[in-house]
Structures are given as C-alpha cells and as structure tokens.
Amino acid sequence: MPVFSRCLIAAVFMLVSSLASAETRVIHAGALLAVPGERVQSERTIVVVDGRITEVRRGFADIGEFGEDAQLIDLRDRFVLPGLMDMHVHLQGEMGPNRDAERLKMSSQQMQMRSVMFAMRTLEAGFTTVRDVGNSGQEMYALRDGIENGWIDGPRIVAAGRVGITGGHADISGVKPQYMEFLTGDEICDGPFDCRRATRNAVKYGADLIKITSTGGVMTDRATGTGQQMEMDELREVVRAAARMGRKVASHAHEEDGIIAALEAGVDSIEHGTYTGERAIALFLETGAYLVPTLLAGKTVATAAVESDFMSDAVKEKAIRVGNDMAGNFEKAHKAGVRVAYGTDSGISPHGTNAEEAILMVEAGMSEMDVLVTATINAADLIDMSDSLGTIEAGKFADIIAVSGSPLDNIEELLDVDFVMKEGKVYKNK
Ligand SMILES: [Zn+2]
C-alpha cells in the first residue's frame, strides 16, 4: 500500500476514534464576559471539547450539530465569566482559637484530609485556580498533584515553597522551645549562601515558586514588628537562585522598607503591601511587579483582635494597626497604576469566602471591572498561564463560572456562584 494511503487511513482512524472519545459540552450563555476589561456580550454559545474551549459563537447554537453525545448546559438566564483565581491562599489551615493546638495535635495526614475539604470549598466558591503561598511542602505538593491527576476534586493549585529566616515571619513561634526545635524545617536559613540552599531545596522537592517574608508579619507570636527582616543579600540570593531554575518569587511585606528591598531584589509580587508609599509605588511601576493586596486578611485580623480573645498581646497590636491601614494604601497604589492580582490570604479568613475580597476592593475605590481583571487576566499573567487561563476564548482551559446577575452592577453577585466548570468538568450547577 502506498505510504500516502496508509497515512490517510491512519488519519481517518485517529479522527474517528477521537470523535468517539471526545467529550463535548455546549454552553448557552445569556450574558458573557469572555474577556474581562472588554464589553459584555449577550446570547453566546461556548463549545468545550475535552476540557478546552474550541469556539465562542454568536447566538444559541443547535446542540444537534455537535453529535448525539454532546451535552447542553443552559445558562441563558445567567451571567457567565472566566473562573476566578486567588493568588494568596493557605489551604492547610484556618485561623482561630484552635490553631496552635492543632499544630501539635493533628497528624499531617489529618491536616491533609481537611485541606482536601478546604480545596473543594474554594472551587465551589468559583475559584478554579489558586496559588498556595506557605504550607508544609510535601503535603501541599501532593494536594496539587492529586487534583492535577484527577484523583480528587479541587482548584488548580500553584504551590509555593517557603524560604524564611530564623525568628522571622515564616519561622515557628508561640510554642515552647522543644516544640519550636521540632517544628523548625530546613526552609529556615540565614545569610545568602544558606538561603540559596533553602531556595534550591524548595525547588528540588516540588515548589512551583518561592515564597519569602521580607518583613515581619501579624500572626508571628512575637513582638518583632512588621518592618524589614530579611537582608538585601538574602533577598537577592533567593531571587537569583529561583530564577536560575525558572521559578518566580513572591514576598510577603508590610512596611515600606521591606517592600522596597524585595522589589529592588527583583521579586515578582508583593503580598499584602500594607504600607506601600510613593517610593514603593515608583518601584512597582518600574519593575512591573504585582501587588496582591489581601484586604480580606486585614479586615479579618483586625476584627478578630477586637472581638475574640485567642490572640496574644503581641499579635493583637499588629492585627489592629495593619488591619486598619491596608485598604487606604491599596487605594493609592491602584490609583497610581500599580498592577494588582487578586489575593485573599484565605486560611486567615475561612476558605470559600474568597469573593469577599472583591467587595473590599470595590469599597477601596476599584471599579468592578478592574476587580474582575485582577482575578482573571492579571492572575493568569502572574503565574505565567495567560495562554491557558484568564479568559473565555478558543484554545483556553474551560474554566467557566456563572452568577445570577451582573457583578459589574453589583459585585456581591460573586458571593453566590451558581455554576462552576473547571477544565470542562462541571462541579456545581444550581
Ligand atoms: Zn498569607
């Protein structure tokens, strides 16, 4: 048989078998925000084949055209938009009176089972991709891989490996010395060479990015402030070692000295960025780094400091100060043109309430459309997945959610997500 005929037969066979196995879902969307930042369209058909969007077309296409196994999803009375993305979560816990006790009482396996539940709550809230920034490594990488392989359900996870300094915000605090010794991991480093080792180690064991803490933090149970903690040589070394292995760096930072130091060292995002002032804004604009504001964390800790009694005095002081200052500075940074990616610090706030950040961002002066851009297009850019995520366009993953009314008119619509699809699979449809 001529080579050409053999190729033709093989091609036909592959086409037939791929048609037979292809899973086609056809969505009729009443209102569609396919590309946040652009115009809302009405009456569109989204075609999804094997988890990817293959076409977005005008009008409601007849399902018959797509073969008898194609499934129709009727969202004609819904507002359809890309799956939301949260760039700052901690899926392994939740803040509360039991957190310190849990560290000592719960096995890592129990924590892992619970994080599966937290992950599912996040997905059902319409967040189809999250970046987990700070966790105990192997469990988080296993959660990420378990979801990626389809063993369990959950949002797509981009998982950070932590690198922090002795006594700093990423280190253990608030328990007796023997326990501290036991709970201190090899992600704790001092000096540039040691932090180079810690960074390489994080990549070795599975980190998608590196998370550092250039300043002190609110939940550190020690009165060590919220100013710069890591030295310039340590910051530069982490960024350099991470870049050599193709990893980005996210830095937690509250006071402006630590924000500036981290930006000068070349980090890709500043988490919280509470005291972003004029000098920091200029550096943000110069470097193109993202600010991940986490206003929800600020509000949550400030409220807990006043209304509950599980925080030590050291934590309380920071919680009230930082919590109340976050939103005002965010507004200035956003108005000055700093690039913002959506992030909640969920785990401080309860998992599944991630959309509350959007309301706080609007209250702080950001338009509803800009908020949606931070949670889709900007977030996708921050994790280098713009090719696959962030919009509803041909070629991208079918990460699609729907709400009852337009979040552009009322941002609170995001609090009640009716429909969640991730990579073509429907997780919620009410
Ligand atoms: Zn955090």
Tab-separated table of C-alpha atoms in Angstrom, residues 122-350:
chain	number	residue	atom	x	y	z
A	122	THR	CA	-12.669	27.102	47.321
A	123	LEU	CA	-13.598	25.520	43.996
A	124	GLU	CA	-17.323	25.621	44.774
A	125	ALA	CA	-16.969	29.347	45.523
A	126	GLY	CA	-15.963	29.817	41.874
A	127	PHE	CA	-12.186	29.903	42.321
A	128	THR	CA	-10.845	27.460	39.756
A	129	THR	CA	-7.150	28.307	40.261
A	130	VAL	CA	-5.292	29.281	43.423
A	131	ARG	CA	-1.721	29.973	44.420
A	132	ASP	CA	-0.936	28.461	47.809
A	133	VAL	CA	1.810	30.545	49.381
A	134	GLY	CA	3.123	28.968	52.553
A	135	ASN	CA	2.494	25.481	53.743
A	136	SER	CA	4.344	22.383	54.713
A	137	GLY	CA	5.779	21.357	51.393
A	138	GLN	CA	5.154	17.708	50.617
A	139	GLU	CA	1.506	17.683	51.681
A	140	MET	CA	0.729	20.721	49.552
A	141	TYR	CA	2.556	19.319	46.529
A	142	ALA	CA	0.607	16.071	46.957
A	143	LEU	CA	-2.669	18.012	47.104
A	144	ARG	CA	-1.694	19.902	43.958
A	145	ASP	CA	-0.713	16.711	42.142
A	146	GLY	CA	-3.766	14.782	43.355
A	147	ILE	CA	-6.046	17.427	41.846
A	148	GLU	CA	-3.956	17.703	38.680
A	149	ASN	CA	-4.140	13.924	38.171
A	150	GLY	CA	-7.880	13.822	38.797
A	151	TRP	CA	-7.628	11.654	41.952
A	152	ILE	CA	-9.569	14.259	43.907
A	153	ASP	CA	-11.552	17.388	43.073
A	154	GLY	CA	-10.295	20.896	43.765
A	155	PRO	CA	-8.996	24.059	42.163
A	156	ARG	CA	-5.801	24.009	40.118
A	157	ILE	CA	-3.010	24.770	42.600
A	158	VAL	CA	0.234	26.615	42.035
A	159	ALA	CA	2.210	25.744	45.159
A	160	ALA	CA	4.969	27.803	46.736
A	161	GLY	CA	7.922	26.520	48.703
A	162	ARG	CA	8.702	28.675	51.698
A	163	VAL	CA	12.077	30.216	52.472
A	164	GLY	CA	12.406	32.245	55.675
A	165	ILE	CA	14.933	33.425	58.237
A	166	THR	CA	15.469	32.405	61.854
A	167	GLY	CA	12.945	34.156	64.085
A	168	GLY	CA	11.261	35.744	61.058
A	169	HIS	CA	7.623	35.590	59.986
A	170	ALA	CA	7.955	32.199	58.254
A	171	ASP	CA	9.569	30.605	61.322
A	172	ILE	CA	7.659	28.875	64.121
A	173	SER	CA	6.607	30.974	67.128
A	174	GLY	CA	4.328	30.851	70.145
A	175	VAL	CA	5.087	27.327	71.419
A	176	LYS	CA	7.610	26.002	73.950
A	177	PRO	CA	11.265	25.752	72.841
A	178	GLN	CA	11.293	21.969	72.438
A	179	TYR	CA	8.358	22.149	70.079
A	180	MET	CA	9.932	25.028	68.189
A	181	GLU	CA	13.032	22.960	67.670
A	182	PHE	CA	10.921	20.058	66.445
A	183	LEU	CA	8.851	22.256	64.117
A	184	THR	CA	11.739	24.180	62.535
A	185	GLY	CA	12.169	22.971	58.979
A	186	ASP	CA	15.082	23.221	56.585
A	187	GLU	CA	13.335	26.109	54.829
A	188	ILE	CA	14.699	28.364	57.571
A	189	CYS	CA	18.000	29.958	56.523
A	190	ASP	CA	20.377	32.766	57.467
A	191	GLY	CA	22.746	34.576	55.152
A	192	PRO	CA	22.844	34.454	51.373
A	193	PHE	CA	24.518	31.052	50.961
A	194	ASP	CA	22.175	29.311	53.343
A	195	CYS	CA	19.160	30.925	51.696
A	196	ARG	CA	20.499	29.844	48.311
A	197	ARG	CA	20.495	26.274	49.652
A	198	ALA	CA	16.961	26.639	51.031
A	199	THR	CA	15.696	28.004	47.714
A	200	ARG	CA	17.256	25.171	45.713
A	201	ASN	CA	15.904	22.696	48.220
A	202	ALA	CA	12.365	24.027	47.808
A	203	VAL	CA	12.609	23.603	44.044
A	204	LYS	CA	14.073	20.114	44.464
A	205	TYR	CA	11.052	18.915	46.424
A	206	GLY	CA	8.392	20.396	44.165
A	207	ALA	CA	7.897	24.165	44.599
A	208	ASP	CA	6.302	25.974	41.646
A	209	LEU	CA	7.507	29.293	43.077
A	210	ILE	CA	9.295	30.578	46.168
A	211	LYS	CA	7.537	32.478	48.948
A	212	ILE	CA	9.631	34.686	51.213
A	213	THR	CA	8.816	37.109	54.003
A	214	SER	CA	10.916	40.251	53.646
A	215	THR	CA	9.186	41.837	56.658
A	216	GLY	CA	7.661	40.739	59.931
A	217	GLY	CA	4.084	39.507	59.992
A	218	VAL	CA	0.932	39.973	62.011
A	219	MET	CA	0.423	36.352	63.060
A	220	THR	CA	4.002	35.850	64.299
A	221	ASP	CA	3.524	35.401	68.047
A	222	ARG	CA	6.374	37.709	68.975
A	223	ALA	CA	6.680	41.493	69.182
A	224	THR	CA	9.153	41.662	66.290
A	225	GLY	CA	7.276	44.311	64.330
A	226	THR	CA	6.192	44.420	60.713
A	227	GLY	CA	9.321	46.051	59.262
A	228	GLN	CA	12.117	44.613	57.106
A	229	GLN	CA	13.593	41.351	58.418
A	230	MET	CA	15.460	39.727	55.540
A	231	GLU	CA	18.692	41.388	54.474
A	232	MET	CA	19.337	42.606	50.963
A	233	ASP	CA	21.954	39.911	50.314
A	234	GLU	CA	19.482	37.198	51.349
A	235	LEU	CA	16.686	38.643	49.208
A	236	ARG	CA	18.899	38.962	46.143
A	237	GLU	CA	20.261	35.455	46.563
A	238	VAL	CA	16.810	33.861	46.808
A	239	VAL	CA	15.605	35.696	43.689
A	240	ARG	CA	18.755	34.746	41.772
A	241	ALA	CA	18.702	31.070	42.805
A	242	ALA	CA	14.978	30.840	41.999
A	243	ALA	CA	15.398	32.499	38.594
A	244	ARG	CA	18.172	30.040	37.675
A	245	MET	CA	15.614	27.266	37.989
A	246	GLY	CA	12.772	29.121	36.323
A	247	ARG	CA	10.865	29.955	39.495
A	248	LYS	CA	9.232	33.234	40.456
A	249	VAL	CA	9.396	34.763	43.931
A	250	ALA	CA	6.524	36.187	45.972
A	251	SER	CA	7.350	38.246	49.025
A	252	HIS	CA	5.112	38.903	51.985
A	253	ALA	CA	5.742	42.516	53.084
A	254	HIS	CA	4.005	45.074	55.270
A	255	GLU	CA	6.276	48.086	55.976
A	256	GLU	CA	7.609	50.083	53.070
A	257	ASP	CA	11.306	49.362	53.787
A	258	GLY	CA	10.705	45.652	53.219
A	259	ILE	CA	8.522	46.247	50.158
A	260	ILE	CA	11.265	48.365	48.606
A	261	ALA	CA	14.012	45.867	49.486
A	262	ALA	CA	12.070	42.981	47.966
A	263	LEU	CA	11.250	44.935	44.805
A	264	GLU	CA	14.877	46.005	44.445
A	265	ALA	CA	15.908	42.371	44.776
A	266	GLY	CA	13.584	41.555	41.866
A	267	VAL	CA	10.603	39.687	43.327
A	268	ASP	CA	7.583	39.165	41.065
A	269	SER	CA	4.876	40.028	43.575
A	270	ILE	CA	4.430	41.731	46.916
A	271	GLU	CA	1.849	40.095	49.162
A	272	HIS	CA	-0.221	42.413	51.402
A	273	GLY	CA	1.935	45.505	50.663
A	274	THR	CA	0.226	47.296	53.513
A	275	TYR	CA	2.413	50.382	53.716
A	276	THR	CA	3.019	50.882	50.011
A	277	GLY	CA	4.014	54.557	49.770
A	278	GLU	CA	5.310	56.778	46.992
A	279	ARG	CA	8.781	55.237	46.763
A	280	ALA	CA	7.367	51.724	46.663
A	281	ILE	CA	4.783	52.742	44.046
A	282	ALA	CA	7.559	54.118	41.820
A	283	LEU	CA	9.421	50.807	42.122
A	284	PHE	CA	6.286	48.780	41.388
A	285	LEU	CA	5.781	50.785	38.200
A	286	GLU	CA	9.431	50.440	37.229
A	287	THR	CA	9.661	46.674	37.792
A	288	GLY	CA	6.128	45.685	36.731
A	289	ALA	CA	5.790	43.562	39.877
A	290	TYR	CA	2.279	42.735	41.053
A	291	LEU	CA	0.676	43.811	44.302
A	292	VAL	CA	-1.513	41.091	45.868
A	293	PRO	CA	-3.453	43.157	48.394
A	294	THR	CA	-5.285	40.656	50.703
A	295	LEU	CA	-7.670	43.270	52.134
A	296	LEU	CA	-9.809	40.442	53.480
A	297	ALA	CA	-6.947	39.309	55.729
A	298	GLY	CA	-6.572	42.831	57.079
A	299	LYS	CA	-10.244	43.076	57.878
A	300	THR	CA	-10.366	39.561	59.367
A	301	VAL	CA	-7.426	40.005	61.772
A	302	ALA	CA	-8.492	43.499	62.854
A	303	THR	CA	-11.978	42.199	63.657
A	304	ALA	CA	-10.675	39.089	65.459
A	305	ALA	CA	-8.294	41.212	67.569
A	306	VAL	CA	-11.243	43.153	68.946
A	307	GLU	CA	-13.969	40.518	69.055
A	308	SER	CA	-12.164	37.350	70.180
A	309	ASP	CA	-9.537	36.532	72.772
A	310	PHE	CA	-7.274	33.925	71.172
A	311	MET	CA	-4.605	36.401	70.038
A	312	SER	CA	-1.622	37.225	72.254
A	313	ASP	CA	-0.961	40.904	73.011
A	314	ALA	CA	1.954	40.871	70.554
A	315	VAL	CA	-0.313	39.688	67.731
A	316	LYS	CA	-3.239	41.922	68.684
A	317	GLU	CA	-1.270	45.150	68.432
A	318	LYS	CA	-0.104	44.287	64.902
A	319	ALA	CA	-3.510	42.998	63.814
A	320	ILE	CA	-5.326	46.203	64.678
A	321	ARG	CA	-2.679	48.509	63.214
A	322	VAL	CA	-2.003	46.611	59.980
A	323	GLY	CA	-5.616	45.523	59.521
A	324	ASN	CA	-6.899	49.066	59.631
A	325	ASP	CA	-4.201	50.550	57.387
A	326	MET	CA	-4.391	48.081	54.491
A	327	ALA	CA	-7.298	49.353	52.416
A	328	GLY	CA	-6.281	53.041	52.330
A	329	ASN	CA	-2.817	52.346	50.965
A	330	PHE	CA	-4.163	49.867	48.435
A	331	GLU	CA	-6.374	52.584	47.002
A	332	LYS	CA	-3.377	54.905	46.477
A	333	ALA	CA	-1.327	52.147	44.826
A	334	HIS	CA	-4.137	51.139	42.491
A	335	LYS	CA	-4.901	54.727	41.508
A	336	ALA	CA	-1.200	55.242	40.722
A	337	GLY	CA	-1.331	52.374	38.231
A	338	VAL	CA	0.336	49.552	40.187
A	339	ARG	CA	-0.544	46.171	38.671
A	340	VAL	CA	-2.800	44.219	41.028
A	341	ALA	CA	-3.500	40.480	41.193
A	342	TYR	CA	-6.370	39.200	43.317
A	343	GLY	CA	-5.495	37.543	46.631
A	344	THR	CA	-7.307	36.938	49.904
A	345	ASP	CA	-4.964	35.156	52.332
A	346	SER	CA	-7.771	32.600	52.801
A	347	GLY	CA	-6.858	30.471	55.774
A	348	ILE	CA	-6.802	33.733	57.711
A	349	SER	CA	-10.407	34.190	56.519
A	350	PRO	CA	-12.472	30.995	56.126
